[in-house]
Amino acid sequence: MSEDSFKDSALRYHSEPTPGKLAIRPTKPLANNRDLSRAYSPGVAFACEAIAEDVNEAANLTARGNLVAVITNGTAVLGLGNIGPLAAKPVMEGKAVLFKKFADIDVFDIEINETDVDKLVDIIASLEPTFGGINLEDIKAPECFLVERRLRDIMNIPVFHDDQHGTAIVAAAAVYNGLRIVNKKFDEIKLVASGAGAASIACVELLISMGVKKENVRMLDRNGVIYQGRQQGMNPWKEQFAVDTSDRTIEDAIVDADLFLGLSGPGVLNGAMVKTMARDPLILAMSNPIPEIMPEEARAARPDAILATGRSDYPNQVNNVLCFPFIFRGALDCGATHINDEMKRACVRAIADLATREISETVAKAYIDEELKFGREYLIPKPFDPRLIEEVPLAVVKAAMASGAATRQIDDLDAYRNKLSAYVNSSRLFMQPSIDLAAKHPARIVYAEGENEDVLLAMQAVVDEGVAKPILIGRPQIIDAKIEKMGLRLVPGTDFEVFNSEEADVHKKYWQFYHQHVGRSGVSVDAARTTVHSNTTVLAALMVAMGEADGMVCGKVGRFDAHLKDIRPIIRSTKPGGRLSSVCVLLMDDGPLFLTDPFVNVDPDVDDIVDIAKDAIRFVQQSFDIEPVVALLSHSNFGTYEDESALKMKTAAHRLRMQMPEVQIDGEMHALTALNPDLRATVFEGSTIKGRANVLVMPNMDTASIALGLLRSFTNGRLIGPFLCGLEKPAHILIPSVSGRGILNLTALASADIYQHKQNL
């Protein structure tokens, strides 16, 4: 893309369809006078009085506890310099979006037209009642030091200058892991820092707090090495790094250096200088967009160097987004009054440790062309690693509580971790009971597509959570190679079994068993033998039917109906006429929504609808211990139409109420009527369901599939499933777009269901 076309695209991104990147949306309904009276006068007075009596109630009754101010005066914006507060607003909006995206933190961006330090401090300090934290951004040095220090002294909420400390934390995480790899210690290394601005000083201060000796630091500005007695260009912040040394230039300082921190400008370092560094040097050239030395030049000079930059097109990008959303998340959640060095160091270690673990499915898909395995070219996690939200805030909270910075204790840290995971994975808390039960009673689950990379990535989570004893169908050499390529910790034979699909001599009993089931349906002996050798879904189903596995998962590749056709002759239905059905769960902001039947029955009759609804009700009750509130949907709303389709749903609803009087069931009705109890009351006062329906029974596959697609596209709903109901043994068919988390969820539910079924025998 040319520079002009990218510029046009970026401007359109900011201007269309709505100017800017932010909007304010209410979190409570405001649909009638009653809502208005609770939201404003007179109901709001009760909230005001509660806060006046106890200031801590502000976190419970207002958005303050999850609200951060991103504040700038526009004096040092990105690489644009002093462009002023108004021109800085797009950057601040962008920062706000990152807070929301990565940590679900709400932000007001505030651009202040003031450069006087005293006045700027007074303005920001006066905002304390509004916010739970302050993120200072793009304020030039040395004013940024003064502003932050004074605000920290007078404010009782976290104040964090991300340009300083965010950069420092992520750079320190890269250094932490780099030293691990080259087997060096903080207190042994010589550090050369090019640049003496806010970020550079913060980086060096943090590294010193982690063990680097001040006498081993050489900091440089445009006038050269900062040494004791130097007069030119000095200030109190530089003075603290003045050392007794004869080094005057970067050429002097870089000799035998173990670590180079570049926070200055392009071309500061060259290959000749790099050659004089100590063994296995760490080079963090973080100037953007052009680093202090290009990685190619540094690598040519020193093949043993470990390199990091601020750019996304090279390995080891030092990106502040790895830090600031998550350190604020932890600080807000424990009501921290400030962010101290203990919290920063905890953040460093959490980020660094995460890189040593295998990559997640989300990261693998986002960086498909990169080999992300801990080592010289993968020192720190990628920004889109969803595990950051679990690990970093938890570490920050622990450090805040231990150091006395927290005003709210979080006693159940396991529950807190699950809550953090829910920010980016809304299925986590909902699924946790099933995951816990499955982990206590893991079943033998066979996976038909054992060589599939998404399945293998999911297997790492399955093994880590302990929710199943996996059996993967596939070729061992292919599975081994993919595990190695993806950097997974899986050990075949220990973590899972491999069923070699190429070993013809072990297949005889399987194709013979298969032929017994399908031989009277026109399938010859040769055809049965060929199918078992070539169709892993059939093979998985045979293993379940023969008792060699407790359940199966297939469908990551191929059509749902084709997989179902393969399974049905082997694992039979428990229902008259061979009926089966499917249920999907959508996790909505206001709770789970169960939909039937998007995948099995194209045009069910009344008997089928009754059975499908019963399957869904049992599924909701037994798998999730949720009280079902069932609505049978139609284009008719309590008798507004009397055609065949409407009468089908009305008749089915009547039968269900007669057969299951203990369950809330009603219909036929519109989807809006089912989901909006206030609207339903205006349509029909005698409804037998209360509140929002959570089980939606659809009249046919068309409506079910369309509803599922629309809800997934236009809401934040996360799909779990589909789940097959009605088979004599558990067999579940994925849809190709399922995520690794979806495979884990399906596995956990299958294991939990198998255990519960055994208990009920």
PDB file of N, CA and C in Angstrom, residues 62 90 149 158 199-200 221 248 270 369 443 474 570 604 697 704:
ATOM      1  N   THR A  62     -21.063   3.747  41.149  1.00  0.00           N
ATOM      2  CA  THR A  62     -20.737   4.544  39.961  1.00  0.00           C
ATOM      3  C   THR A  62     -19.705   3.817  39.128  1.00  0.00           C
ATOM      4  N   PRO A  90      -6.690  12.401  18.576  1.00  0.00           N
ATOM      5  CA  PRO A  90      -6.808  11.064  17.972  1.00  0.00           C
ATOM      6  C   PRO A  90      -5.935  10.017  18.654  1.00  0.00           C
ATOM      7  N   ARG A 149       5.350  13.282  39.535  1.00  0.00           N
ATOM      8  CA  ARG A 149       5.790  13.212  40.925  1.00  0.00           C
ATOM      9  C   ARG A 149       4.860  13.990  41.842  1.00  0.00           C
ATOM     10  N   PRO A 158      -4.018   5.817  41.467  1.00  0.00           N
ATOM     11  CA  PRO A 158      -2.807   5.585  40.678  1.00  0.00           C
ATOM     12  C   PRO A 158      -2.601   6.656  39.599  1.00  0.00           C
ATOM     13  N   ALA A 199      11.504   8.127  29.046  1.00  0.00           N
ATOM     14  CA  ALA A 199      11.442   6.673  28.920  1.00  0.00           C
ATOM     15  C   ALA A 199      12.763   6.031  29.297  1.00  0.00           C
ATOM     16  N   SER A 200      13.859   6.610  28.848  1.00  0.00           N
ATOM     17  CA  SER A 200      15.171   6.045  29.129  1.00  0.00           C
ATOM     18  C   SER A 200      15.454   6.050  30.626  1.00  0.00           C
ATOM     19  N   ASP A 221      23.338  11.300  26.354  1.00  0.00           N
ATOM     20  CA  ASP A 221      22.418  12.187  25.664  1.00  0.00           C
ATOM     21  C   ASP A 221      23.144  12.750  24.444  1.00  0.00           C
ATOM     22  N   ARG A 248      33.544   8.965  27.290  1.00  0.00           N
ATOM     23  CA  ARG A 248      32.948  10.233  26.880  1.00  0.00           C
ATOM     24  C   ARG A 248      32.012  10.073  25.676  1.00  0.00           C
ATOM     25  N   ASN A 270      26.261   1.429  15.412  1.00  0.00           N
ATOM     26  CA  ASN A 270      26.613   0.790  14.141  1.00  0.00           C
ATOM     27  C   ASN A 270      27.286  -0.550  14.389  1.00  0.00           C
ATOM     28  N   ASP A 369       2.712 -16.553  10.249  1.00  0.00           N
ATOM     29  CA  ASP A 369       3.963 -16.749   9.541  1.00  0.00           C
ATOM     30  C   ASP A 369       5.182 -16.726  10.455  1.00  0.00           C
ATOM     31  N   ALA A 443     -12.719 -37.973  31.158  1.00  0.00           N
ATOM     32  CA  ALA A 443     -13.135 -39.108  30.330  1.00  0.00           C
ATOM     33  C   ALA A 443     -12.159 -39.287  29.170  1.00  0.00           C
ATOM     34  N   GLY A 474      -4.455 -40.021  14.106  1.00  0.00           N
ATOM     35  CA  GLY A 474      -3.573 -39.374  13.148  1.00  0.00           C
ATOM     36  C   GLY A 474      -2.275 -40.135  13.014  1.00  0.00           C
ATOM     37  N   ILE A 570     -23.466 -45.955  13.631  1.00  0.00           N
ATOM     38  CA  ILE A 570     -22.571 -46.605  14.598  1.00  0.00           C
ATOM     39  C   ILE A 570     -23.004 -46.305  16.027  1.00  0.00           C
ATOM     40  N   PRO A 604     -38.908 -29.774  11.520  1.00  0.00           N
ATOM     41  CA  PRO A 604     -39.488 -30.687  12.495  1.00  0.00           C
ATOM     42  C   PRO A 604     -40.999 -30.524  12.625  1.00  0.00           C
ATOM     43  N   VAL A 697     -36.787 -22.044  21.382  1.00  0.00           N
ATOM     44  CA  VAL A 697     -37.068 -23.204  20.545  1.00  0.00           C
ATOM     45  C   VAL A 697     -37.571 -22.691  19.198  1.00  0.00           C
ATOM     46  N   ALA A 704     -33.514 -21.184  12.977  1.00  0.00           N
ATOM     47  CA  ALA A 704     -32.479 -21.395  13.987  1.00  0.00           C
ATOM     48  C   ALA A 704     -31.118 -20.940  13.480  1.00  0.00           C
TER      49      ALA A 704
END
